JSON list of C-alpha atoms and ligand atoms in Angstrom, two decimals:
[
{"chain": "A", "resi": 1147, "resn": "UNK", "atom": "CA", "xyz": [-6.23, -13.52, 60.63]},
{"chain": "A", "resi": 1148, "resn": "UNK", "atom": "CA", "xyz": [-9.74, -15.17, 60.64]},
{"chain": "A", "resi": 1149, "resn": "UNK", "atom": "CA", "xyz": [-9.65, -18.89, 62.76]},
{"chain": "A", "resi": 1150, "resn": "UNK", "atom": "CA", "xyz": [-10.04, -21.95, 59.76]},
{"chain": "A", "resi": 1151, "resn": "UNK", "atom": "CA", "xyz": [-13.57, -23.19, 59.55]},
{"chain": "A", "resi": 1152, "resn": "UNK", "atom": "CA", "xyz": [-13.38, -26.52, 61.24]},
{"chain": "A", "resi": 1153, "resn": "UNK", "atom": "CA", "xyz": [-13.03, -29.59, 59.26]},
{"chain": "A", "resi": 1154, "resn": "UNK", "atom": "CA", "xyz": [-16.00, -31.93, 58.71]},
{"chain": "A", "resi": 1155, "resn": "UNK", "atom": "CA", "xyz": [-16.80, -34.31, 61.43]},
{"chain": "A", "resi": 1156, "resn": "UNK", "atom": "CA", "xyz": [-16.59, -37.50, 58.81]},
{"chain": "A", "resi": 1157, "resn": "UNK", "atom": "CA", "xyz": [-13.41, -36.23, 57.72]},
{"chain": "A", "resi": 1158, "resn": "UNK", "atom": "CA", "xyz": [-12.20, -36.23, 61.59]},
{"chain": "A", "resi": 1159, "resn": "UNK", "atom": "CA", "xyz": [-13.84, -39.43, 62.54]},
{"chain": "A", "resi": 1160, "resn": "UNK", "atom": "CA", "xyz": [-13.10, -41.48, 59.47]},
{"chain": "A", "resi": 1161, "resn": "UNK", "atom": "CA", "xyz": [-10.04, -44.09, 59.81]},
{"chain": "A", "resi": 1162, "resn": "UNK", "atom": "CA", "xyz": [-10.02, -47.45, 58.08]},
{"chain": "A", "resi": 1163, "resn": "UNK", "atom": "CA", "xyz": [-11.20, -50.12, 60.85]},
{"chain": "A", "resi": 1164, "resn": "UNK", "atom": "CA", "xyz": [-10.74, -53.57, 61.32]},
{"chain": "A", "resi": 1165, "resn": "UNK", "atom": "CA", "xyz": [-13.82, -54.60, 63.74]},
{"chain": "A", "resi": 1166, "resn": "UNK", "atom": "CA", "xyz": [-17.37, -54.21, 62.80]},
{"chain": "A", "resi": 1167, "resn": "UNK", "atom": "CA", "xyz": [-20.28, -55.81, 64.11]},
{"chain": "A", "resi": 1168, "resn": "UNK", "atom": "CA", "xyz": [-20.42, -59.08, 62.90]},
{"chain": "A", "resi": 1169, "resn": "UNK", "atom": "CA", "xyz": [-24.59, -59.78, 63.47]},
{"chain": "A", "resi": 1170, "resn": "UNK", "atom": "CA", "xyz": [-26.02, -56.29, 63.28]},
{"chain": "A", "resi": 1171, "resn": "UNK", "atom": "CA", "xyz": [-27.54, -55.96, 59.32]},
{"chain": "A", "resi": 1172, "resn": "UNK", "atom": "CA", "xyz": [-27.37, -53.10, 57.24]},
{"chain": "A", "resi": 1173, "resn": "UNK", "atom": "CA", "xyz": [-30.90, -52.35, 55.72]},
{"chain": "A", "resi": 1174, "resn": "UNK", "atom": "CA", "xyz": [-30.60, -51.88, 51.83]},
{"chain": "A", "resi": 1175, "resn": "UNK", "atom": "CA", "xyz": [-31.51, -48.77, 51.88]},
{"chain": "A", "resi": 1176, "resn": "UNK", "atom": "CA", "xyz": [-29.19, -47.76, 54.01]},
{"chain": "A", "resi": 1177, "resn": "UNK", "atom": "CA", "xyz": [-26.67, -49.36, 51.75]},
{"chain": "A", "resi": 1178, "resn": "UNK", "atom": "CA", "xyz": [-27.79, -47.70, 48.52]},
{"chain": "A", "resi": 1179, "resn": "UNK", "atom": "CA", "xyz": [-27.99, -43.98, 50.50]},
{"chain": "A", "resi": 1180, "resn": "UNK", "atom": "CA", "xyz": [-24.19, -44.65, 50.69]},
{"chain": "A", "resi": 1181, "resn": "UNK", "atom": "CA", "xyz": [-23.76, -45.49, 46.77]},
{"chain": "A", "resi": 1182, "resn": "UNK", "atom": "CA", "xyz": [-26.33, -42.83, 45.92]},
{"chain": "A", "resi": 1183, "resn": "UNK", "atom": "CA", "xyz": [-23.43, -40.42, 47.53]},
{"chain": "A", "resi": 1184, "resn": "UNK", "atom": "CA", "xyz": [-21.10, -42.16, 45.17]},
{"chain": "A", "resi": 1185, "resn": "UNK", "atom": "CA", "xyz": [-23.62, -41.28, 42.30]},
{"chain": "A", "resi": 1186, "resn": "UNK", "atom": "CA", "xyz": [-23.42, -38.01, 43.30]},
{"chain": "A", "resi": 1187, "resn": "UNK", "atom": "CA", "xyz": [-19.67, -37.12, 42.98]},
{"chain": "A", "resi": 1188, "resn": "UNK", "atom": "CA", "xyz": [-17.85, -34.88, 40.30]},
{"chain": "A", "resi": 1189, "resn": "UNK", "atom": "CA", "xyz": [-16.20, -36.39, 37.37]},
{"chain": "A", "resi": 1190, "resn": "UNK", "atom": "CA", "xyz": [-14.29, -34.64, 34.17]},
{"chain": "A", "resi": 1191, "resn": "UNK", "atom": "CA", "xyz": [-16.89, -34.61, 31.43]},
{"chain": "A", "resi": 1192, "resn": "UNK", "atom": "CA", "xyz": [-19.20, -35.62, 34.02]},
{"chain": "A", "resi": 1193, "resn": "UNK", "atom": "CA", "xyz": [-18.40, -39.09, 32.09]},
{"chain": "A", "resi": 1194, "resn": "UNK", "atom": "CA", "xyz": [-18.97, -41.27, 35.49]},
{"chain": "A", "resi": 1195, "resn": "UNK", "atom": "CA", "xyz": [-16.78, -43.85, 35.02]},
{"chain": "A", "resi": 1196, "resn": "UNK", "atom": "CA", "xyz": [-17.72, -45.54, 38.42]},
{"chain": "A", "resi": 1197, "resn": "UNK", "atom": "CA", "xyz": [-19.44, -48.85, 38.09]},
{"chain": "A", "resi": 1198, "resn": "UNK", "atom": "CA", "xyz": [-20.13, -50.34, 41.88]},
{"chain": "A", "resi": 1199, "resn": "UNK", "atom": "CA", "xyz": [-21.09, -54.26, 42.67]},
{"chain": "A", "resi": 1200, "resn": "UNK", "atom": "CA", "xyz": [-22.09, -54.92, 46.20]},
{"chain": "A", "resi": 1201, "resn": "UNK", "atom": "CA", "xyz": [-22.83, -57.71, 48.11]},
{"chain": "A", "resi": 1202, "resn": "UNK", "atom": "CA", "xyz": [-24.51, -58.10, 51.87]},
{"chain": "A", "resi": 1203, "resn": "UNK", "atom": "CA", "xyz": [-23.24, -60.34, 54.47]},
{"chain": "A", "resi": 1204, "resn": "UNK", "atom": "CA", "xyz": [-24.98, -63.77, 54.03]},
{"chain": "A", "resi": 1205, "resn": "UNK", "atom": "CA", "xyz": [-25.36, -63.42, 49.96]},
{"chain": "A", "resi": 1206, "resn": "UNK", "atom": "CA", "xyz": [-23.57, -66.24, 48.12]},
{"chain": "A", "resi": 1207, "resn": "UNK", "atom": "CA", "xyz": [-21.59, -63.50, 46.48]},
{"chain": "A", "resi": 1208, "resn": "UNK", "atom": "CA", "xyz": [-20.38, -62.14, 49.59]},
{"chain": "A", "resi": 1209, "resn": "UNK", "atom": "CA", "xyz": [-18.69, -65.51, 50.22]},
{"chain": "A", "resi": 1210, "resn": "UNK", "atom": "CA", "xyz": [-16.89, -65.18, 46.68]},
{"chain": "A", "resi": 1211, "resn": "UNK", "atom": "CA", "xyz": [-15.39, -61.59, 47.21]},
{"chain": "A", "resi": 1212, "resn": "UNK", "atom": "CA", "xyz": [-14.09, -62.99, 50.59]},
{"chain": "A", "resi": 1213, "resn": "UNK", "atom": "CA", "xyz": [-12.54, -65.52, 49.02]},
{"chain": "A", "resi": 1214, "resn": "UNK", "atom": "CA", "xyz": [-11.15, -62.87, 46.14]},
{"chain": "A", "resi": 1215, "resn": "UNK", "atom": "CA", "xyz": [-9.27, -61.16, 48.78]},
{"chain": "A", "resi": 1216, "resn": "UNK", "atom": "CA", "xyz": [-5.79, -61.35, 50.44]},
{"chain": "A", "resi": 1217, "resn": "UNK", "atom": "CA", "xyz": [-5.96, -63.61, 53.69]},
{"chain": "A", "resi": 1218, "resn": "UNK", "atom": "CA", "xyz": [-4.73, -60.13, 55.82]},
{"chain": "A", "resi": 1219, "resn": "UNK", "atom": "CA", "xyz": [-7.75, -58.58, 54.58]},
{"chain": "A", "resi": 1220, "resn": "UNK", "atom": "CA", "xyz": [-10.22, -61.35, 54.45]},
{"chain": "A", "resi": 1221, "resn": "UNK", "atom": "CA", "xyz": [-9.70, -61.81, 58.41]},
{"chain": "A", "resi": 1222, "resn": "UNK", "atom": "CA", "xyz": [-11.53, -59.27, 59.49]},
{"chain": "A", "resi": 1223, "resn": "UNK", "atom": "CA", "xyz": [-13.46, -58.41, 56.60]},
{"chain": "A", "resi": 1224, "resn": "UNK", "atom": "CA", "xyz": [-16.58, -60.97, 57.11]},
{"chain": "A", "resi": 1225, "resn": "UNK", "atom": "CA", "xyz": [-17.73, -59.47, 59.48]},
{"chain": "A", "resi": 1226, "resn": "UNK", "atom": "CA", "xyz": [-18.40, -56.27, 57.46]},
{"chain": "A", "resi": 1227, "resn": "UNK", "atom": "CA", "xyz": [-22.02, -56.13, 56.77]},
{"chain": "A", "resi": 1228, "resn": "UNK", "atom": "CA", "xyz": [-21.58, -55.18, 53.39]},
{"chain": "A", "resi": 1229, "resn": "UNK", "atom": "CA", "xyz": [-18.82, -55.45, 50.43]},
{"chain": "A", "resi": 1230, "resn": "UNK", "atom": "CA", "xyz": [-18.85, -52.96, 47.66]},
{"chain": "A", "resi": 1231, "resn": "UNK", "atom": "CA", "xyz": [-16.40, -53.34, 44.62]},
{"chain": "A", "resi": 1232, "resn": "UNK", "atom": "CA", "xyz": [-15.40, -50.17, 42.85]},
{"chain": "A", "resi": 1233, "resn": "UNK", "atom": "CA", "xyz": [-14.72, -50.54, 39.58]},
{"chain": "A", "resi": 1234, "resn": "UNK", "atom": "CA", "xyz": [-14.53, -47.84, 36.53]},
{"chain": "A", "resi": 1235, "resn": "UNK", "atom": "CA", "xyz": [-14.83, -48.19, 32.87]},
{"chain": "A", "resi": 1236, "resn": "UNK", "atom": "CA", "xyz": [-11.79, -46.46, 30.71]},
{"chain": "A", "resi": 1237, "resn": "UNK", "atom": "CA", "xyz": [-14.07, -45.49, 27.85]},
{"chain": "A", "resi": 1238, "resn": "UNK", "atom": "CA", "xyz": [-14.08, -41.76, 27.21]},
{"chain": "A", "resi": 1239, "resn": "UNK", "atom": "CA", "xyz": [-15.00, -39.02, 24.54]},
{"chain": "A", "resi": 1240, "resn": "UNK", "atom": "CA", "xyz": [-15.17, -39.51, 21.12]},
{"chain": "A", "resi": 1241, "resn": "UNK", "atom": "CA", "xyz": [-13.90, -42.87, 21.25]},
{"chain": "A", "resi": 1242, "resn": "UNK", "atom": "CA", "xyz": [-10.45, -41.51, 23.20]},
{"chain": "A", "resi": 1243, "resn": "UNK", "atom": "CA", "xyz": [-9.80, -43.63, 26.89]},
{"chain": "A", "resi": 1244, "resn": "UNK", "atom": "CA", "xyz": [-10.46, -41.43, 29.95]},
{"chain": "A", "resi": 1245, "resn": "UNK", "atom": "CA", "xyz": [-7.47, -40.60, 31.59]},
{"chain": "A", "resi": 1246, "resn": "UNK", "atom": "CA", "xyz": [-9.14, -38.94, 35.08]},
{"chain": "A", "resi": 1247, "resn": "UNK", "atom": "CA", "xyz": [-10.81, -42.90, 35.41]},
{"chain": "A", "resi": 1248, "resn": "UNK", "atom": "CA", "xyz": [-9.26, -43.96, 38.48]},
{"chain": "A", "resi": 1249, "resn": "UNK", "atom": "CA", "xyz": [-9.36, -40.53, 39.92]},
{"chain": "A", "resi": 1250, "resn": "UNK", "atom": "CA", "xyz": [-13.06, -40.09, 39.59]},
{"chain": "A", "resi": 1251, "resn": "UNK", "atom": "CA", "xyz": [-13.69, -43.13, 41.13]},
{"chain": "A", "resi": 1252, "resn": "UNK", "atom": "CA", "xyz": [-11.60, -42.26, 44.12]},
{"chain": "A", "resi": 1253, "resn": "UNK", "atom": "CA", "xyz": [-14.13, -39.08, 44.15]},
{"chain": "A", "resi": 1254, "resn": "UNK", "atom": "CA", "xyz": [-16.95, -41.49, 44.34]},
{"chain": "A", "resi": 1255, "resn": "UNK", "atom": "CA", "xyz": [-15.25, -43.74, 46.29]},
{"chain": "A", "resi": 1256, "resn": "UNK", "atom": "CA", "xyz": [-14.67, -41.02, 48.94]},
{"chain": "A", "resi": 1257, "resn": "UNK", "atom": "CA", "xyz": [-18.71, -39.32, 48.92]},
{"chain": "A", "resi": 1258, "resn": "UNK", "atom": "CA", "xyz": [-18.91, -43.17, 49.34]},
{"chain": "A", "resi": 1259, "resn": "UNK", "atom": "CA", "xyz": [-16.90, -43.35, 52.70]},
{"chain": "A", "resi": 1260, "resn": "UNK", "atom": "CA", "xyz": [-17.68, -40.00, 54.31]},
{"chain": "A", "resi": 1261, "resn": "UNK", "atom": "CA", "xyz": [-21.10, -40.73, 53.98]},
{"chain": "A", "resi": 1262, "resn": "UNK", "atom": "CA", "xyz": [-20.58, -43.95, 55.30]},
{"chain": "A", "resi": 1263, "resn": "UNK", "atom": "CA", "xyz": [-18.92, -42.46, 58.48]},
{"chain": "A", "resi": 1264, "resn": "UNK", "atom": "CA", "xyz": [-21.62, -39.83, 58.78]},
{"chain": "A", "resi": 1265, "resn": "UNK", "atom": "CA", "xyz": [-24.29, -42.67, 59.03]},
{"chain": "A", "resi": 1266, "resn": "UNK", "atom": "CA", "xyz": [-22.63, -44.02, 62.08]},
{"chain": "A", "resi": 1267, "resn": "UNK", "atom": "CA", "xyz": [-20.96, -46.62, 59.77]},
{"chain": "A", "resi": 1268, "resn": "UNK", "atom": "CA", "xyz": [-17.20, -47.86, 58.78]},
{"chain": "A", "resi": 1269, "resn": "UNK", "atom": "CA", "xyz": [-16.19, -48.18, 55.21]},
{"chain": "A", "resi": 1270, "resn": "UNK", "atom": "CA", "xyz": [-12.99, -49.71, 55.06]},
{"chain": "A", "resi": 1271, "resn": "UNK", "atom": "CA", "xyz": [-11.35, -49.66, 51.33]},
{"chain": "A", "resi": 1272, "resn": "UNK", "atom": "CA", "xyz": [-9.32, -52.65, 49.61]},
{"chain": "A", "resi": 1273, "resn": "UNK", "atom": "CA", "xyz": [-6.86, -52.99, 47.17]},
{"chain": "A", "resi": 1274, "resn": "UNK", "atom": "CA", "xyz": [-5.85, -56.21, 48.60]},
{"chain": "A", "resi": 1275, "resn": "UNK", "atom": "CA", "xyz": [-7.62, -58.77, 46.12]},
{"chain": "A", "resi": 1276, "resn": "UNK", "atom": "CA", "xyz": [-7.12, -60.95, 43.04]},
{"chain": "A", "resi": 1277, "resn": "UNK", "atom": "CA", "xyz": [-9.06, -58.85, 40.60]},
{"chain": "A", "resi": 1278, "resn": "UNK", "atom": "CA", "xyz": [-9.37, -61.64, 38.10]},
{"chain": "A", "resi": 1279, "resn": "UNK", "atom": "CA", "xyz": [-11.10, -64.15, 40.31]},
{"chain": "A", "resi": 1280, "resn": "UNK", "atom": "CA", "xyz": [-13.38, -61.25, 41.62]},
{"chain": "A", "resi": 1281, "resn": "UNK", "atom": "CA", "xyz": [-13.98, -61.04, 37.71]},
{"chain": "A", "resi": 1282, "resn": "UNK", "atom": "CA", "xyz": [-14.46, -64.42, 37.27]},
{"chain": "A", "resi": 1283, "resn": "UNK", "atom": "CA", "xyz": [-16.99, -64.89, 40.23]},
{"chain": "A", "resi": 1284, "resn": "UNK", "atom": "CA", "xyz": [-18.51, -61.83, 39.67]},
{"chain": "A", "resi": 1285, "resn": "UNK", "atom": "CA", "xyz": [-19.01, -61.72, 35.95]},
{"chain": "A", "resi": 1286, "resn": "UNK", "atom": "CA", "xyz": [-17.40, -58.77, 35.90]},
{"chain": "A", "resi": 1287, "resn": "UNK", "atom": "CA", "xyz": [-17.37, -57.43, 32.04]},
{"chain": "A", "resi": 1288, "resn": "UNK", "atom": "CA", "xyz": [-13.96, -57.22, 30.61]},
{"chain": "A", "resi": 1289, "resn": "UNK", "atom": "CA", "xyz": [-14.72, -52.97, 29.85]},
{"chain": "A", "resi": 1290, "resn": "UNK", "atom": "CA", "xyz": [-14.64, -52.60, 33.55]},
{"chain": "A", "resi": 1291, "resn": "UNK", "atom": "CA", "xyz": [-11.49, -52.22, 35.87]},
{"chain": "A", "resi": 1292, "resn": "UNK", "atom": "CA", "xyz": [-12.13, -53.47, 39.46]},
{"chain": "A", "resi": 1293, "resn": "UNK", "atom": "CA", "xyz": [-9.58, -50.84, 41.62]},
{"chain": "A", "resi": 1294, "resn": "UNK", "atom": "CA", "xyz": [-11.19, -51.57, 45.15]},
{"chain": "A", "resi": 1295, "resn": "UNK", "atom": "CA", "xyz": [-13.46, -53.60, 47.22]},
{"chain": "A", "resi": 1296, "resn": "UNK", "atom": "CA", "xyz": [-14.68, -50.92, 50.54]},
{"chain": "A", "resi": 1297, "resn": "UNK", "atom": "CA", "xyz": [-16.18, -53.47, 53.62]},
{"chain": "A", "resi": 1298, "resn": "UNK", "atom": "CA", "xyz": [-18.46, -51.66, 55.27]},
{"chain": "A", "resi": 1299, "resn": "UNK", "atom": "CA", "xyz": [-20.28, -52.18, 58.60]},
{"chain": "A", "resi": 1300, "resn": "UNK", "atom": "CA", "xyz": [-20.94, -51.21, 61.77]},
{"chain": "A", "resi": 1301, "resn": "UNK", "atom": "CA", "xyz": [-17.94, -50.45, 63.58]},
{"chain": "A", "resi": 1302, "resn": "UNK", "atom": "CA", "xyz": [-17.33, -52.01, 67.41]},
{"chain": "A", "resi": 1303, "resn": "UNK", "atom": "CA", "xyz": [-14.29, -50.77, 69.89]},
{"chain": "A", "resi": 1304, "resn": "UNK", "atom": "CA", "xyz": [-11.26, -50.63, 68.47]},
{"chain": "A", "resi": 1305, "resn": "UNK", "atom": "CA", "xyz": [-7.61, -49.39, 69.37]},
{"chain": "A", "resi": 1306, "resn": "UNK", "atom": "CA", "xyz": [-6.60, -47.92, 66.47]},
{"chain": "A", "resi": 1307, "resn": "UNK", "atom": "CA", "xyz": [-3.14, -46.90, 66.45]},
{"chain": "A", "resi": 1308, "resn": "UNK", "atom": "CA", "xyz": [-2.64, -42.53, 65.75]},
{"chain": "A", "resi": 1309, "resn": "UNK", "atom": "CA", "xyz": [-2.94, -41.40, 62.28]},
{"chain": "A", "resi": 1310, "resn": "UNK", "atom": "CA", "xyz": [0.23, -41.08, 60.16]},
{"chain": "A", "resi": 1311, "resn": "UNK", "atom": "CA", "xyz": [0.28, -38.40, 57.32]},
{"chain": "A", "resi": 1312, "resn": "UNK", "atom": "CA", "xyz": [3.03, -36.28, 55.91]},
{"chain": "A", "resi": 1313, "resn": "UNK", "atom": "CA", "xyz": [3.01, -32.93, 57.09]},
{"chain": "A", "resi": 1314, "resn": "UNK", "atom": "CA", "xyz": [0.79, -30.17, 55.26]},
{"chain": "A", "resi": 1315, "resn": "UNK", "atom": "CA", "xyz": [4.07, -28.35, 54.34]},
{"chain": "A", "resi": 1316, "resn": "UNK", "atom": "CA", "xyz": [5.82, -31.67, 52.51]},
{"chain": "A", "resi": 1317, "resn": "UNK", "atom": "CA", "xyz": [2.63, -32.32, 50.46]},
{"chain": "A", "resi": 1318, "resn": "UNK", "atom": "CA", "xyz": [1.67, -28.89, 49.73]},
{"chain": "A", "resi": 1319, "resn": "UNK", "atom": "CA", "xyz": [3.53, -25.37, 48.08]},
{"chain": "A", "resi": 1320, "resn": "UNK", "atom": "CA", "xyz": [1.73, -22.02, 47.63]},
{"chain": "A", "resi": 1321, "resn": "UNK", "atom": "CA", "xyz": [2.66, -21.37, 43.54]},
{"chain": "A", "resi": 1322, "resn": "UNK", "atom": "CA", "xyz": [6.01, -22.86, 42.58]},
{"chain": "A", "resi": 1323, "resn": "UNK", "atom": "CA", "xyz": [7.15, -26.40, 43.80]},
{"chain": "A", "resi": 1324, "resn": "UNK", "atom": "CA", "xyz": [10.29, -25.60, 46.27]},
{"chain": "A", "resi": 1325, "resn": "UNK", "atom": "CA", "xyz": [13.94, -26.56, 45.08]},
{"chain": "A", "resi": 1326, "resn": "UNK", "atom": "CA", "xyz": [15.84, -29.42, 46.39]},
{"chain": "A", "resi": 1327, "resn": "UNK", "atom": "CA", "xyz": [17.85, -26.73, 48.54]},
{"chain": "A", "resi": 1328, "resn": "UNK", "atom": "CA", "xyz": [14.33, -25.31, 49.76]},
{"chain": "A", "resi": 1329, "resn": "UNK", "atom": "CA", "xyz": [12.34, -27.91, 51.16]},
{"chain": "B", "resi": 1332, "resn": "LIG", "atom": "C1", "xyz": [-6.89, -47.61, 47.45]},
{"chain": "B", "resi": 1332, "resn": "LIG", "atom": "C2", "xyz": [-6.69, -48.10, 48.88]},
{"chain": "B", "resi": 1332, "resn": "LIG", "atom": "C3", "xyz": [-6.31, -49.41, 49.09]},
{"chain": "B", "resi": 1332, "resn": "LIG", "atom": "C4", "xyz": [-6.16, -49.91, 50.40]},
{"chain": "B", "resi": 1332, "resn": "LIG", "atom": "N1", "xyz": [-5.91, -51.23, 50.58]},
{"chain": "B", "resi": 1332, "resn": "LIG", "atom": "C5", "xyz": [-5.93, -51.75, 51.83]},
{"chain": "B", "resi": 1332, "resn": "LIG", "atom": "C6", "xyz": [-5.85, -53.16, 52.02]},
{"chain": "B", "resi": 1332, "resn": "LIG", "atom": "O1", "xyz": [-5.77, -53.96, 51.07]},
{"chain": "B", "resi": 1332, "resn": "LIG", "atom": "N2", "xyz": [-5.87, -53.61, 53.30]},
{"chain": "B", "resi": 1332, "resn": "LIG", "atom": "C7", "xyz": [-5.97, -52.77, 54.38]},
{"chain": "B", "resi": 1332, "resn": "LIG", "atom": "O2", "xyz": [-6.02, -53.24, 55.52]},
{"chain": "B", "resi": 1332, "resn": "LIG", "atom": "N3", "xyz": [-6.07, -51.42, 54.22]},
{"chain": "B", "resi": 1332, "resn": "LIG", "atom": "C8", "xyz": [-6.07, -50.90, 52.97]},
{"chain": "B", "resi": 1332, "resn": "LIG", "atom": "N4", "xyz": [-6.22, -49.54, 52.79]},
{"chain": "B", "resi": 1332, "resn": "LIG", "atom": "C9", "xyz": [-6.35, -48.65, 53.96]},
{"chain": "B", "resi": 1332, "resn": "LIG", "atom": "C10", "xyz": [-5.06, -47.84, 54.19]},
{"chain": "B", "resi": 1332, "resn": "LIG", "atom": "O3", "xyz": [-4.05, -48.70, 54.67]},
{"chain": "B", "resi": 1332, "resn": "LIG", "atom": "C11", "xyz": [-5.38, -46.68, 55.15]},
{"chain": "B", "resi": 1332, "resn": "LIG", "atom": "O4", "xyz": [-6.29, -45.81, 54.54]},
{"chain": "B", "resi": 1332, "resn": "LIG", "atom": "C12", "xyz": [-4.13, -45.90, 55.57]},
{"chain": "B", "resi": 1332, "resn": "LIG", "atom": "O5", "xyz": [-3.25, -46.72, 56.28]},
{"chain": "B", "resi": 1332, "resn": "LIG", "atom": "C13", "xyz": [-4.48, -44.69, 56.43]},
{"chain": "B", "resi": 1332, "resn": "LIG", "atom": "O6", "xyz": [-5.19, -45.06, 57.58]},
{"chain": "B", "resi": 1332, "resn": "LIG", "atom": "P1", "xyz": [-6.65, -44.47, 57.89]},
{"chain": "B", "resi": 1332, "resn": "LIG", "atom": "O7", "xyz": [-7.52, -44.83, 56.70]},
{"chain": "B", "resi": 1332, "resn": "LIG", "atom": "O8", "xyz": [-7.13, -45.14, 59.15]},
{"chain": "B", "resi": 1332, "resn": "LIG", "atom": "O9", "xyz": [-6.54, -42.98, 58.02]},
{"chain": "B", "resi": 1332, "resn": "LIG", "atom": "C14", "xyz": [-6.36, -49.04, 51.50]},
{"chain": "B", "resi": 1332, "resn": "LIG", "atom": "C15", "xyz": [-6.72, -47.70, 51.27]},
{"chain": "B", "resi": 1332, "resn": "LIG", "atom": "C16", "xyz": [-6.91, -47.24, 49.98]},
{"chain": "B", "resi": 1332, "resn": "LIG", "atom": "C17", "xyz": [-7.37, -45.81, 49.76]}
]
């Protein structure tokens, strides 16, 4: 049997940290490379449900989606150099809600994050936040959902503690999903 391709270096390197730099600025750009990965990510009917807010370190704004989120998460997350909100929109074909929403903006959020990690950043995502003061500070339109806010920054030492996942085998079955005497 041929060896497995390795997996991508973003994928490998990516884990959700807690210490960025809290001077060092992210140039705009740089910033709108990440969401123009977002932009770029698959969605059913291609209907791109994705609508992103962000906010730099220092903006007013910034201030109010710190305040927006849980105190566990707002410790460490000013010093992120930026805040993006993902939010998505349910409105689908032919009047009909789209039911692959939240899933497409988990693709977007993702091309988001990997190429966050490729850049040498850390993209950290949220679903710690009151969603209705975000909305409120944020004049966020009532057609728009927000489902995460992703700090981003430049990432400093850390001791992270080892990745947990379920094992390939418990989340995974070649054709038919085992029986309860199976698995
Ligand atoms: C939708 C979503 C919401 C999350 N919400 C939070 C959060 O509010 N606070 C937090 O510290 N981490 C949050 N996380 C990060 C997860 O806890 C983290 O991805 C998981 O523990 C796996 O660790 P890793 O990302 O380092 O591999 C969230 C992740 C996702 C995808």
């Amino acid at each position: 049997m041929s060896p497995a391709p390795p997996l991508l270096h973003a994928i490998l390197q990516r884990r959700s940290r807690e210490r960025f730099d809290p001077v060092r600025p992210l140039p705009e750009p740089h910033l709108l490379s990440l969401l123009e990965a977002a932009r770029l990510a698959p969605s059913s009917y291609n209907l791109q449900p994705w609508r992103f807010l962000w906010t730099m370190r220092g903006d007013p704004d910034f201030a109010e989606v710190l305040r927006a989120l849980d105190p566990g998460n707002a410790s460490w997350a000013g010093d992120a150099s930026a805040l993006v909100i993902g939010t998505f929109t349910r409105a689908g074909r032919r009047g009909r809600p789209n039911r692959w929403a939240e899933h497409d903006l988990g693709m977007a959020t993702a091309q988001l994050v990997l190429q966050a990690v490729a850049s040498g950043l850390g993209a950290h995502p949220m679903a710690g936040f009151d969603a209705e003061r975000l909305r409120a500070s944020l004049r966020i339109p009532s057609d728009l959902e927000p489902m995460t806010v992703t700090a981003i920054g430049w990432p400093v030492d850390e001791s992270l503690p080892p990745r947990e996942r379920l094992p390939l085998e418990r989340i995974t079955s070649r054709g038919r999903w085992p029986s309860g005497e199976e698995r």
